[in-house]
PDB file of C-alpha atoms in Angstrom:
ATOM      1  CA  UNK A  85     190.255 -94.393 -58.598  1.00  0.00           C
ATOM      2  CA  UNK A  86     188.591 -96.323 -55.796  1.00  0.00           C
ATOM      3  CA  UNK A  87     187.695 -95.681 -52.193  1.00  0.00           C
ATOM      4  CA  UNK A  88     189.920 -98.489 -50.870  1.00  0.00           C
ATOM      5  CA  UNK A  89     193.031 -96.915 -52.397  1.00  0.00           C
ATOM      6  CA  UNK A  90     192.287 -93.581 -50.722  1.00  0.00           C
ATOM      7  CA  UNK A  91     191.680 -95.284 -47.356  1.00  0.00           C
ATOM      8  CA  UNK A  92     194.995 -97.196 -47.688  1.00  0.00           C
ATOM      9  CA  UNK A  93     196.776 -93.921 -48.495  1.00  0.00           C
ATOM     10  CA  UNK A  94     195.352 -92.287 -45.370  1.00  0.00           C
ATOM     11  CA  UNK A  95     196.375 -95.241 -43.169  1.00  0.00           C
ATOM     12  CA  UNK A  96     199.889 -95.185 -44.664  1.00  0.00           C
ATOM     13  CA  UNK A  97     200.608 -91.522 -43.982  1.00  0.00           C
ATOM     14  CA  UNK A  98     198.779 -91.152 -40.633  1.00  0.00           C
ATOM     15  CA  UNK A  99     201.931 -91.639 -38.504  1.00  0.00           C
ATOM     16  CA  UNK A 100     203.674 -88.822 -40.399  1.00  0.00           C
ATOM     17  CA  UNK A 101     200.978 -86.111 -40.469  1.00  0.00           C
ATOM     18  CA  UNK A 102     198.737 -84.149 -38.116  1.00  0.00           C
ATOM     19  CA  UNK A 103     194.979 -84.616 -38.259  1.00  0.00           C
ATOM     20  CA  UNK A 104     194.315 -80.902 -38.575  1.00  0.00           C
ATOM     21  CA  UNK A 105     191.304 -79.200 -36.970  1.00  0.00           C
ATOM     22  CA  UNK A 106     188.136 -78.037 -38.722  1.00  0.00           C
ATOM     23  CA  UNK A 107     187.319 -74.542 -37.428  1.00  0.00           C
ATOM     24  CA  UNK A 108     184.214 -72.384 -37.768  1.00  0.00           C
ATOM     25  CA  UNK A 109     183.351 -68.767 -37.052  1.00  0.00           C
ATOM     26  CA  UNK A 110     179.815 -67.570 -36.415  1.00  0.00           C
ATOM     27  CA  UNK A 111     180.763 -64.052 -37.470  1.00  0.00           C
ATOM     28  CA  UNK A 112     182.282 -65.215 -40.783  1.00  0.00           C
ATOM     29  CA  UNK A 113     179.173 -67.336 -41.399  1.00  0.00           C
ATOM     30  CA  UNK A 114     177.049 -64.207 -40.967  1.00  0.00           C
ATOM     31  CA  UNK A 115     179.281 -62.202 -43.327  1.00  0.00           C
ATOM     32  CA  UNK A 116     179.293 -64.977 -45.957  1.00  0.00           C
ATOM     33  CA  UNK A 117     175.607 -65.909 -45.598  1.00  0.00           C
ATOM     34  CA  UNK A 118     176.429 -69.624 -45.326  1.00  0.00           C
ATOM     35  CA  UNK A 119     178.033 -72.093 -42.911  1.00  0.00           C
ATOM     36  CA  UNK A 120     181.772 -72.329 -43.583  1.00  0.00           C
ATOM     37  CA  UNK A 121     183.940 -75.171 -42.289  1.00  0.00           C
ATOM     38  CA  UNK A 122     187.666 -74.407 -42.559  1.00  0.00           C
ATOM     39  CA  UNK A 123     189.963 -77.458 -42.772  1.00  0.00           C
ATOM     40  CA  UNK A 124     193.095 -75.885 -41.332  1.00  0.00           C
ATOM     41  CA  UNK A 125     196.132 -77.295 -43.110  1.00  0.00           C
ATOM     42  CA  UNK A 126     198.056 -74.242 -41.874  1.00  0.00           C
ATOM     43  CA  UNK A 127     198.387 -76.391 -38.717  1.00  0.00           C
ATOM     44  CA  UNK A 128     199.840 -79.310 -40.690  1.00  0.00           C
ATOM     45  CA  UNK A 129     203.473 -80.340 -40.105  1.00  0.00           C
ATOM     46  CA  UNK A 130     205.696 -77.804 -41.961  1.00  0.00           C
ATOM     47  CA  UNK A 131     202.636 -75.567 -42.244  1.00  0.00           C
ATOM     48  CA  UNK A 132     200.871 -76.814 -45.403  1.00  0.00           C
ATOM     49  CA  UNK A 133     198.858 -79.682 -46.933  1.00  0.00           C
ATOM     50  CA  UNK A 134     201.892 -80.651 -49.033  1.00  0.00           C
ATOM     51  CA  UNK A 135     203.230 -82.809 -46.190  1.00  0.00           C
ATOM     52  CA  UNK A 136     200.504 -85.338 -47.060  1.00  0.00           C
ATOM     53  CA  UNK A 137     201.517 -85.850 -50.697  1.00  0.00           C
ATOM     54  CA  UNK A 138     205.253 -85.785 -49.978  1.00  0.00           C
ATOM     55  CA  UNK A 139     204.945 -88.418 -47.232  1.00  0.00           C
ATOM     56  CA  UNK A 140     202.823 -90.705 -49.405  1.00  0.00           C
ATOM     57  CA  UNK A 141     205.184 -90.497 -52.388  1.00  0.00           C
ATOM     58  CA  UNK A 142     208.263 -91.276 -50.261  1.00  0.00           C
ATOM     59  CA  UNK A 143     206.568 -94.116 -48.353  1.00  0.00           C
ATOM     60  CA  UNK A 144     205.692 -95.826 -51.650  1.00  0.00           C
ATOM     61  CA  UNK A 145     209.336 -95.998 -52.792  1.00  0.00           C
ATOM     62  CA  UNK A 146     211.099 -99.385 -52.741  1.00  0.00           C
ATOM     63  CA  UNK A 147     213.952 -99.955 -50.275  1.00  0.00           C
ATOM     64  CA  UNK A 148     216.464 -99.541 -53.093  1.00  0.00           C
ATOM     65  CA  UNK A 149     214.863 -96.273 -54.234  1.00  0.00           C
ATOM     66  CA  UNK A 150     214.878 -94.968 -50.672  1.00  0.00           C
ATOM     67  CA  UNK A 151     218.620 -95.601 -50.413  1.00  0.00           C
ATOM     68  CA  UNK A 152     219.217 -93.344 -53.427  1.00  0.00           C
ATOM     69  CA  UNK A 153     217.157 -90.506 -51.927  1.00  0.00           C
ATOM     70  CA  UNK A 154     214.645 -88.136 -53.505  1.00  0.00           C
ATOM     71  CA  UNK A 155     214.939 -84.925 -55.499  1.00  0.00           C
ATOM     72  CA  UNK A 156     212.445 -82.146 -56.182  1.00  0.00           C
ATOM     73  CA  UNK A 157     212.445 -78.554 -57.414  1.00  0.00           C
ATOM     74  CA  UNK A 158     210.406 -76.066 -55.436  1.00  0.00           C
ATOM     75  CA  UNK A 159     210.782 -72.552 -54.122  1.00  0.00           C
ATOM     76  CA  UNK A 160     208.504 -73.052 -51.166  1.00  0.00           C
ATOM     77  CA  UNK A 161     206.132 -75.410 -49.403  1.00  0.00           C
ATOM     78  CA  UNK A 162     206.857 -78.632 -51.302  1.00  0.00           C
ATOM     79  CA  UNK A 163     210.599 -78.109 -50.727  1.00  0.00           C
ATOM     80  CA  UNK A 164     209.929 -78.035 -46.988  1.00  0.00           C
ATOM     81  CA  UNK A 165     207.436 -80.926 -47.122  1.00  0.00           C
ATOM     82  CA  UNK A 166     209.844 -83.243 -48.961  1.00  0.00           C
ATOM     83  CA  UNK A 167     212.691 -82.298 -46.602  1.00  0.00           C
ATOM     84  CA  UNK A 168     210.653 -83.044 -43.490  1.00  0.00           C
ATOM     85  CA  UNK A 169     208.948 -86.195 -44.792  1.00  0.00           C
ATOM     86  CA  UNK A 170     212.280 -87.584 -46.048  1.00  0.00           C
ATOM     87  CA  UNK A 171     213.896 -86.790 -42.704  1.00  0.00           C
ATOM     88  CA  UNK A 172     211.163 -88.619 -40.756  1.00  0.00           C
ATOM     89  CA  UNK A 173     211.310 -91.657 -43.070  1.00  0.00           C
ATOM     90  CA  UNK A 174     215.125 -91.724 -43.131  1.00  0.00           C
ATOM     91  CA  UNK A 175     215.697 -90.777 -46.780  1.00  0.00           C
ATOM     92  CA  UNK A 176     218.130 -88.198 -48.198  1.00  0.00           C
ATOM     93  CA  UNK A 177     216.437 -85.199 -49.899  1.00  0.00           C
ATOM     94  CA  UNK A 178     217.994 -83.036 -52.610  1.00  0.00           C
ATOM     95  CA  UNK A 179     216.076 -79.790 -53.042  1.00  0.00           C
ATOM     96  CA  UNK A 180     216.597 -77.604 -56.108  1.00  0.00           C
ATOM     97  CA  UNK A 181     215.633 -74.019 -55.227  1.00  0.00           C
ATOM     98  CA  UNK A 182     215.866 -70.825 -57.288  1.00  0.00           C
ATOM     99  CA  UNK A 183     218.560 -68.505 -55.969  1.00  0.00           C
ATOM    100  CA  UNK A 184     215.937 -65.827 -55.215  1.00  0.00           C
ATOM    101  CA  UNK A 185     213.730 -68.138 -53.093  1.00  0.00           C
ATOM    102  CA  UNK A 186     212.740 -66.497 -49.784  1.00  0.00           C
ATOM    103  CA  UNK A 187     215.368 -66.888 -47.076  1.00  0.00           C
ATOM    104  CA  UNK A 188     212.734 -68.114 -44.609  1.00  0.00           C
ATOM    105  CA  UNK A 189     211.876 -71.008 -46.944  1.00  0.00           C
ATOM    106  CA  UNK A 190     215.530 -71.920 -47.491  1.00  0.00           C
ATOM    107  CA  UNK A 191     216.014 -71.906 -43.712  1.00  0.00           C
ATOM    108  CA  UNK A 192     212.978 -74.184 -43.349  1.00  0.00           C
ATOM    109  CA  UNK A 193     214.447 -76.687 -45.810  1.00  0.00           C
ATOM    110  CA  UNK A 194     217.794 -76.662 -43.959  1.00  0.00           C
ATOM    111  CA  UNK A 195     216.094 -77.100 -40.577  1.00  0.00           C
ATOM    112  CA  UNK A 196     214.271 -80.182 -41.898  1.00  0.00           C
ATOM    113  CA  UNK A 197     217.520 -81.677 -43.211  1.00  0.00           C
ATOM    114  CA  UNK A 198     217.116 -81.095 -46.976  1.00  0.00           C
ATOM    115  CA  UNK A 199     220.244 -80.473 -49.071  1.00  0.00           C
ATOM    116  CA  UNK A 200     219.716 -77.298 -51.122  1.00  0.00           C
ATOM    117  CA  UNK A 201     221.112 -76.950 -54.642  1.00  0.00           C
ATOM    118  CA  UNK A 202     220.576 -73.431 -55.970  1.00  0.00           C
ATOM    119  CA  UNK A 203     219.878 -72.573 -59.608  1.00  0.00           C
ATOM    120  CA  UNK A 204     218.727 -69.645 -61.719  1.00  0.00           C
ATOM    121  CA  UNK A 205     215.125 -68.644 -61.149  1.00  0.00           C
ATOM    122  CA  UNK A 206     213.636 -70.084 -64.348  1.00  0.00           C
ATOM    123  CA  UNK A 207     211.523 -73.214 -64.785  1.00  0.00           C
ATOM    124  CA  UNK A 208     214.081 -74.536 -67.318  1.00  0.00           C
ATOM    125  CA  UNK A 209     216.973 -74.128 -64.864  1.00  0.00           C
ATOM    126  CA  UNK A 210     215.020 -75.877 -62.109  1.00  0.00           C
ATOM    127  CA  UNK A 211     214.183 -78.851 -64.322  1.00  0.00           C
ATOM    128  CA  UNK A 212     217.699 -79.071 -65.787  1.00  0.00           C
ATOM    129  CA  UNK A 213     219.313 -79.043 -62.316  1.00  0.00           C
ATOM    130  CA  UNK A 214     216.869 -81.637 -60.917  1.00  0.00           C
ATOM    131  CA  UNK A 215     217.506 -83.917 -63.938  1.00  0.00           C
ATOM    132  CA  UNK A 216     221.263 -83.563 -63.441  1.00  0.00           C
ATOM    133  CA  UNK A 217     221.014 -84.578 -59.768  1.00  0.00           C
ATOM    134  CA  UNK A 218     218.722 -87.452 -60.681  1.00  0.00           C
ATOM    135  CA  UNK A 219     221.310 -88.809 -63.144  1.00  0.00           C
ATOM    136  CA  UNK A 220     224.212 -88.363 -60.707  1.00  0.00           C
ATOM    137  CA  UNK A 221     222.541 -89.848 -57.609  1.00  0.00           C
ATOM    138  CA  UNK A 222     219.744 -92.068 -59.042  1.00  0.00           C
ATOM    139  CA  UNK A 223     217.411 -90.186 -56.668  1.00  0.00           C
ATOM    140  CA  UNK A 224     213.656 -90.514 -57.331  1.00  0.00           C
ATOM    141  CA  UNK A 225     212.047 -87.328 -58.653  1.00  0.00           C
ATOM    142  CA  UNK A 226     208.986 -86.063 -56.763  1.00  0.00           C
ATOM    143  CA  UNK A 227     206.705 -83.565 -58.486  1.00  0.00           C
ATOM    144  CA  UNK A 228     204.985 -80.957 -56.272  1.00  0.00           C
ATOM    145  CA  UNK A 229     201.551 -81.395 -57.880  1.00  0.00           C
ATOM    146  CA  UNK A 230     201.588 -83.598 -60.969  1.00  0.00           C
ATOM    147  CA  UNK A 231     202.219 -87.095 -59.622  1.00  0.00           C
ATOM    148  CA  UNK A 232     199.570 -89.675 -58.687  1.00  0.00           C
ATOM    149  CA  UNK A 233     201.109 -90.558 -55.296  1.00  0.00           C
ATOM    150  CA  UNK A 234     201.257 -86.877 -54.342  1.00  0.00           C
ATOM    151  CA  UNK A 235     197.662 -86.282 -55.508  1.00  0.00           C
ATOM    152  CA  UNK A 236     196.367 -89.282 -53.470  1.00  0.00           C
ATOM    153  CA  UNK A 237     198.193 -88.011 -50.388  1.00  0.00           C
ATOM    154  CA  UNK A 238     196.623 -84.578 -50.875  1.00  0.00           C
ATOM    155  CA  UNK A 239     193.172 -86.209 -51.036  1.00  0.00           C
ATOM    156  CA  UNK A 240     193.383 -87.163 -47.358  1.00  0.00           C
ATOM    157  CA  UNK A 241     192.728 -83.568 -46.182  1.00  0.00           C
ATOM    158  CA  UNK A 242     189.253 -83.596 -47.764  1.00  0.00           C
ATOM    159  CA  UNK A 243     188.673 -87.153 -46.469  1.00  0.00           C
ATOM    160  CA  UNK A 244     189.233 -85.936 -42.902  1.00  0.00           C
ATOM    161  CA  UNK A 245     187.014 -82.899 -43.511  1.00  0.00           C
ATOM    162  CA  UNK A 246     184.152 -85.075 -44.822  1.00  0.00           C
ATOM    163  CA  UNK A 247     184.569 -87.542 -41.961  1.00  0.00           C
ATOM    164  CA  UNK A 248     183.918 -84.685 -39.552  1.00  0.00           C
ATOM    165  CA  UNK A 249     181.345 -82.852 -41.708  1.00  0.00           C
ATOM    166  CA  UNK A 250     179.580 -85.408 -43.940  1.00  0.00           C
ATOM    167  CA  UNK A 251     176.771 -83.023 -44.935  1.00  0.00           C
ATOM    168  CA  UNK A 252     178.738 -80.475 -46.943  1.00  0.00           C
ATOM    169  CA  UNK A 253     177.105 -79.153 -50.127  1.00  0.00           C
ATOM    170  CA  UNK A 254     180.342 -77.895 -51.637  1.00  0.00           C
ATOM    171  CA  UNK A 255     184.106 -78.110 -51.032  1.00  0.00           C
ATOM    172  CA  UNK A 256     186.379 -75.331 -52.309  1.00  0.00           C
ATOM    173  CA  UNK A 257     190.167 -75.327 -52.602  1.00  0.00           C
ATOM    174  CA  UNK A 258     192.639 -72.903 -54.124  1.00  0.00           C
ATOM    175  CA  UNK A 259     194.202 -74.071 -57.395  1.00  0.00           C
ATOM    176  CA  UNK A 260     197.787 -73.478 -58.542  1.00  0.00           C
ATOM    177  CA  UNK A 261     199.588 -76.570 -59.784  1.00  0.00           C
ATOM    178  CA  UNK A 262     196.340 -78.541 -59.355  1.00  0.00           C
ATOM    179  CA  UNK A 263     197.541 -81.213 -56.919  1.00  0.00           C
ATOM    180  CA  UNK A 264     195.266 -80.164 -54.052  1.00  0.00           C
ATOM    181  CA  UNK A 265     192.183 -79.583 -56.214  1.00  0.00           C
ATOM    182  CA  UNK A 266     192.619 -82.941 -57.999  1.00  0.00           C
ATOM    183  CA  UNK A 267     193.131 -84.832 -54.716  1.00  0.00           C
ATOM    184  CA  UNK A 268     190.145 -83.091 -53.132  1.00  0.00           C
ATOM    185  CA  UNK A 269     188.021 -83.916 -56.190  1.00  0.00           C
ATOM    186  CA  UNK A 270     188.903 -87.627 -55.897  1.00  0.00           C
ATOM    187  CA  UNK A 271     188.021 -87.677 -52.183  1.00  0.00           C
ATOM    188  CA  UNK A 272     184.741 -85.799 -52.590  1.00  0.00           C
ATOM    189  CA  UNK A 273     183.746 -87.958 -55.559  1.00  0.00           C
ATOM    190  CA  UNK A 274     184.251 -91.141 -53.505  1.00  0.00           C
ATOM    191  CA  UNK A 275     183.048 -90.066 -50.052  1.00  0.00           C
ATOM    192  CA  UNK A 276     180.377 -87.413 -50.799  1.00  0.00           C
ATOM    193  CA  UNK A 277     179.253 -87.892 -54.405  1.00  0.00           C
ATOM    194  CA  UNK A 278     176.427 -85.321 -54.129  1.00  0.00           C
ATOM    195  CA  UNK A 279     178.810 -82.597 -52.972  1.00  0.00           C
ATOM    196  CA  UNK A 280     180.099 -80.031 -55.514  1.00  0.00           C
ATOM    197  CA  UNK A 281     183.815 -79.407 -56.039  1.00  0.00           C
ATOM    198  CA  UNK A 282     184.948 -75.878 -56.859  1.00  0.00           C
ATOM    199  CA  UNK A 283     188.400 -74.397 -57.453  1.00  0.00           C
ATOM    200  CA  UNK A 284     189.327 -70.805 -56.596  1.00  0.00           C
ATOM    201  CA  UNK A 285     191.996 -68.871 -58.464  1.00  0.00           C
ATOM    202  CA  UNK A 286     193.412 -65.336 -58.687  1.00  0.00           C
ATOM    203  CA  UNK A 287     192.279 -63.424 -61.787  1.00  0.00           C
ATOM    204  CA  UNK A 288     195.952 -62.593 -62.468  1.00  0.00           C
ATOM    205  CA  UNK A 289     196.889 -66.284 -62.877  1.00  0.00           C
ATOM    206  CA  UNK A 290     193.666 -67.824 -64.175  1.00  0.00           C
ATOM    207  CA  UNK A 291     195.224 -70.643 -66.221  1.00  0.00           C
ATOM    208  CA  UNK A 292     193.072 -73.364 -64.570  1.00  0.00           C
ATOM    209  CA  UNK A 293     189.878 -71.418 -65.311  1.00  0.00           C
ATOM    210  CA  UNK A 294     190.940 -71.070 -68.962  1.00  0.00           C
ATOM    211  CA  UNK A 295     192.071 -74.714 -69.121  1.00  0.00           C
ATOM    212  CA  UNK A 296     188.611 -75.942 -68.075  1.00  0.00           C
ATOM    213  CA  UNK A 297     187.062 -73.698 -70.731  1.00  0.00           C
ATOM    214  CA  UNK A 298     189.394 -74.746 -73.583  1.00  0.00           C
ATOM    215  CA  UNK A 299     189.818 -78.404 -72.582  1.00  0.00           C
ATOM    216  CA  UNK A 300     193.626 -78.182 -72.734  1.00  0.00           C
ATOM    217  CA  UNK A 301     196.341 -77.011 -70.299  1.00  0.00           C
ATOM    218  CA  UNK A 302     196.777 -73.236 -70.572  1.00  0.00           C
ATOM    219  CA  UNK A 303     199.710 -71.169 -69.258  1.00  0.00           C
ATOM    220  CA  UNK A 304     199.914 -67.678 -67.713  1.00  0.00           C
ATOM    221  CA  UNK A 305     201.457 -64.561 -69.216  1.00  0.00           C
ATOM    222  CA  UNK A 306     201.597 -62.799 -65.849  1.00  0.00           C
ATOM    223  CA  UNK A 307     202.470 -64.020 -62.334  1.00  0.00           C
ATOM    224  CA  UNK A 308     201.504 -60.773 -60.657  1.00  0.00           C
ATOM    225  CA  UNK A 309     199.570 -62.041 -57.620  1.00  0.00           C
ATOM    226  CA  UNK A 310     199.918 -61.880 -53.852  1.00  0.00           C
ATOM    227  CA  UNK A 311     198.980 -65.606 -53.822  1.00  0.00           C
ATOM    228  CA  UNK A 312     202.543 -66.769 -54.499  1.00  0.00           C
ATOM    229  CA  UNK A 313     201.657 -70.465 -54.079  1.00  0.00           C
ATOM    230  CA  UNK A 314     199.269 -70.386 -57.062  1.00  0.00           C
ATOM    231  CA  UNK A 315     201.560 -69.260 -59.887  1.00  0.00           C
ATOM    232  CA  UNK A 316     202.215 -72.717 -61.341  1.00  0.00           C
ATOM    233  CA  UNK A 317     200.015 -74.408 -63.936  1.00  0.00           C
ATOM    234  CA  UNK A 318     198.188 -77.741 -64.215  1.00  0.00           C
ATOM    235  CA  UNK A 319     199.822 -80.990 -65.298  1.00  0.00           C
ATOM    236  CA  UNK A 320     198.902 -84.057 -67.349  1.00  0.00           C
ATOM    237  CA  UNK A 321     198.203 -86.203 -64.231  1.00  0.00           C
ATOM    238  CA  UNK A 322     195.917 -83.779 -62.405  1.00  0.00           C
ATOM    239  CA  UNK A 323     194.196 -81.989 -65.289  1.00  0.00           C
ATOM    240  CA  UNK A 324     192.120 -85.020 -66.452  1.00  0.00           C
ATOM    241  CA  UNK A 325     190.832 -85.446 -62.863  1.00  0.00           C
ATOM    242  CA  UNK A 326     189.970 -81.743 -62.594  1.00  0.00           C
ATOM    243  CA  UNK A 327     188.301 -81.759 -66.020  1.00  0.00           C
ATOM    244  CA  UNK A 328     186.171 -84.789 -65.110  1.00  0.00           C
ATOM    245  CA  UNK A 329     185.168 -83.915 -61.533  1.00  0.00           C
ATOM    246  CA  UNK A 330     185.441 -80.182 -60.794  1.00  0.00           C
ATOM    247  CA  UNK A 331     182.208 -78.235 -61.287  1.00  0.00           C
ATOM    248  CA  UNK A 332     183.755 -74.824 -61.886  1.00  0.00           C
ATOM    249  CA  UNK A 333     186.572 -72.447 -61.015  1.00  0.00           C
ATOM    250  CA  UNK A 334     185.846 -69.033 -59.508  1.00  0.00           C
ATOM    251  CA  UNK A 335     188.296 -66.191 -60.142  1.00  0.00           C
ATOM    252  CA  UNK A 336     188.961 -63.452 -57.594  1.00  0.00           C
ATOM    253  CA  UNK A 337     190.706 -60.076 -57.704  1.00  0.00           C
ATOM    254  CA  UNK A 338     193.813 -59.211 -55.671  1.00  0.00           C
ATOM    255  CA  UNK A 339     191.900 -56.858 -53.370  1.00  0.00           C
ATOM    256  CA  UNK A 340     189.318 -59.591 -52.680  1.00  0.00           C
ATOM    257  CA  UNK A 341     192.120 -61.986 -51.664  1.00  0.00           C
ATOM    258  CA  UNK A 342     193.593 -59.421 -49.255  1.00  0.00           C
ATOM    259  CA  UNK A 343     190.197 -58.690 -47.701  1.00  0.00           C
ATOM    260  CA  UNK A 344     189.422 -62.406 -47.226  1.00  0.00           C
ATOM    261  CA  UNK A 345     192.844 -62.992 -45.671  1.00  0.00           C
ATOM    262  CA  UNK A 346     192.398 -60.052 -43.318  1.00  0.00           C
ATOM    263  CA  UNK A 347     188.997 -61.361 -42.186  1.00  0.00           C
ATOM    264  CA  UNK A 348     190.442 -64.816 -41.414  1.00  0.00           C
ATOM    265  CA  UNK A 349     193.399 -63.362 -39.481  1.00  0.00           C
ATOM    266  CA  UNK A 350     191.231 -60.875 -37.550  1.00  0.00           C
ATOM    267  CA  UNK A 351     188.184 -62.996 -36.819  1.00  0.00           C
ATOM    268  CA  UNK A 352     189.645 -66.499 -36.462  1.00  0.00           C
ATOM    269  CA  UNK A 353     193.019 -65.477 -35.015  1.00  0.00           C
ATOM    270  CA  UNK A 354     194.895 -67.853 -37.300  1.00  0.00           C
ATOM    271  CA  UNK A 355     197.823 -67.268 -39.654  1.00  0.00           C
ATOM    272  CA  UNK A 356     196.995 -68.181 -43.265  1.00  0.00           C
ATOM    273  CA  UNK A 357     198.991 -67.462 -46.409  1.00  0.00           C
ATOM    274  CA  UNK A 358     197.411 -65.432 -49.238  1.00  0.00           C
ATOM    275  CA  UNK A 359     196.925 -68.550 -51.417  1.00  0.00           C
ATOM    276  CA  UNK A 360     194.730 -70.050 -48.665  1.00  0.00           C
ATOM    277  CA  UNK A 361     192.467 -67.007 -48.542  1.00  0.00           C
ATOM    278  CA  UNK A 362     191.561 -67.324 -52.242  1.00  0.00           C
ATOM    279  CA  UNK A 363     188.923 -70.003 -51.537  1.00  0.00           C
ATOM    280  CA  UNK A 364     187.156 -67.890 -48.905  1.00  0.00           C
ATOM    281  CA  UNK A 365     187.380 -64.860 -51.232  1.00  0.00           C
ATOM    282  CA  UNK A 366     185.463 -66.907 -53.830  1.00  0.00           C
ATOM    283  CA  UNK A 367     182.638 -67.513 -51.310  1.00  0.00           C
ATOM    284  CA  UNK A 368     182.442 -63.832 -50.358  1.00  0.00           C
ATOM    285  CA  UNK A 369     182.339 -62.856 -54.044  1.00  0.00           C
ATOM    286  CA  UNK A 370     179.467 -65.249 -54.861  1.00  0.00           C
ATOM    287  CA  UNK A 371     177.243 -65.029 -51.786  1.00  0.00           C
ATOM    288  CA  UNK A 372     174.077 -65.780 -53.723  1.00  0.00           C
ATOM    289  CA  UNK A 373     175.493 -69.070 -55.025  1.00  0.00           C
ATOM    290  CA  UNK A 374     176.425 -70.312 -51.527  1.00  0.00           C
ATOM    291  CA  UNK A 375     173.509 -68.851 -49.563  1.00  0.00           C
ATOM    292  CA  UNK A 376     172.459 -71.111 -46.634  1.00  0.00           C
ATOM    293  CA  UNK A 377     174.764 -73.917 -47.859  1.00  0.00           C
ATOM    294  CA  UNK A 378     177.329 -75.934 -45.894  1.00  0.00           C
ATOM    295  CA  UNK A 379     180.671 -74.994 -47.444  1.00  0.00           C
ATOM    296  CA  UNK A 380     183.980 -76.754 -46.768  1.00  0.00           C
ATOM    297  CA  UNK A 381     187.148 -74.767 -47.445  1.00  0.00           C
ATOM    298  CA  UNK A 382     190.650 -76.235 -47.398  1.00  0.00           C
ATOM    299  CA  UNK A 383     193.020 -73.676 -45.892  1.00  0.00           C
ATOM    300  CA  UNK A 384     196.069 -74.848 -47.819  1.00  0.00           C
ATOM    301  CA  UNK A 385     198.837 -73.416 -45.628  1.00  0.00           C
ATOM    302  CA  UNK A 386     200.157 -70.767 -43.279  1.00  0.00           C
ATOM    303  CA  UNK A 387     203.743 -70.175 -44.353  1.00  0.00           C
ATOM    304  CA  UNK A 388     203.854 -66.402 -44.433  1.00  0.00           C
ATOM    305  CA  UNK A 389     206.964 -64.236 -44.670  1.00  0.00           C
ATOM    306  CA  UNK A 390     206.362 -62.198 -41.521  1.00  0.00           C
ATOM    307  CA  UNK A 391     208.766 -59.469 -42.668  1.00  0.00           C
ATOM    308  CA  UNK A 392     206.498 -58.804 -45.643  1.00  0.00           C
ATOM    309  CA  UNK A 393     202.910 -58.698 -44.399  1.00  0.00           C
ATOM    310  CA  UNK A 394     200.520 -57.049 -46.858  1.00  0.00           C
ATOM    311  CA  UNK A 395     196.911 -56.381 -45.963  1.00  0.00           C
ATOM    312  CA  UNK A 396     196.466 -52.868 -47.381  1.00  0.00           C
TER     313      UNK A 396
END
C-alpha cells in the first residue's frame, strides 16, 4: 500500500462525500484525562463512514460494469451507502436485506433509490440471494468491509483527521467487519507512522480481539450487544492489514458503551449510534494508558432508530 494510492482515492471520492468536522469538548477531555479529537462521520452523507468505501468501489468500475449495476447484502449502513453512491454516480443498486431489517433502514435505502430484495435473516440466505442476483443481472458485488476498494475509501476519514490534527499519538476506531479499522490503519501507517492504531470492540462480540490473539479469523457465538453495527466478523482482505498494523484491541462492556454514548449525546449535542461510542468507551476504560495524549476517535455513524433509544 502506498501513499499515492490513498491520495488518488481521496481525490476520486471528494465530489461524492462530505469533509466531516473534527469536534472537541473541553469537558470530555477533563473526564477522559486526555485531548480527544472526534472525527464526526455521523455527519457524512447517509450518516456513516461507509459512503466513502461505497463511492470508491463504484467509481472504480468499468463503464460496462456500471451498466450492469451493483449488488450488496446489508441490513443497515452499507445498504444505504451503496444506494446513495450508486444513485449519485448513475448506477442501478440491488440491495439484499434480511426481512427483519429495521424499517427506518429499509426506508433509507428506498429514498436513495436502491432496489430491495428481501431474504431470510441468515448469513447464508443473504449470500445465496446476492449470488442469484449477480448471476441474473451480471451486477458487480460490493462487500461492506472485506474488499480493497472499500477499505481504501474508508481510509480517507483518518487521512482528513490527520490533515487537521497531525500530532495525534493514537487513533481509535470501532471494529466490526474490520473495513474501517483496516482503512484507518493504512492511512495512519502512511501519514503518521509514529501514531498508534487501536481497535475498540464490545466484550459480547470480541471476535477481532480473539483473532489478533490466535492469528486466525475467529467468529462469535453471541451477538448480544447494543452496538448493532459491530456484529460481523473480519475478512481475508482486512485481517492481514489489521494483524500487521493494529497495536491492540480494547474490549468494553455494554454498560460502558451506553455511558460513553450518553456522554457524547449530552455534552457534545450530537447524535451517534452505539457502535460509534465504543471507541470513546475504550478511552474512558483505560484512562491511565491515554493520560495527557492526543487521541483521535472516528465516530463511525449516527444512524439511530429514534423509536428505540436506550441509555439506561
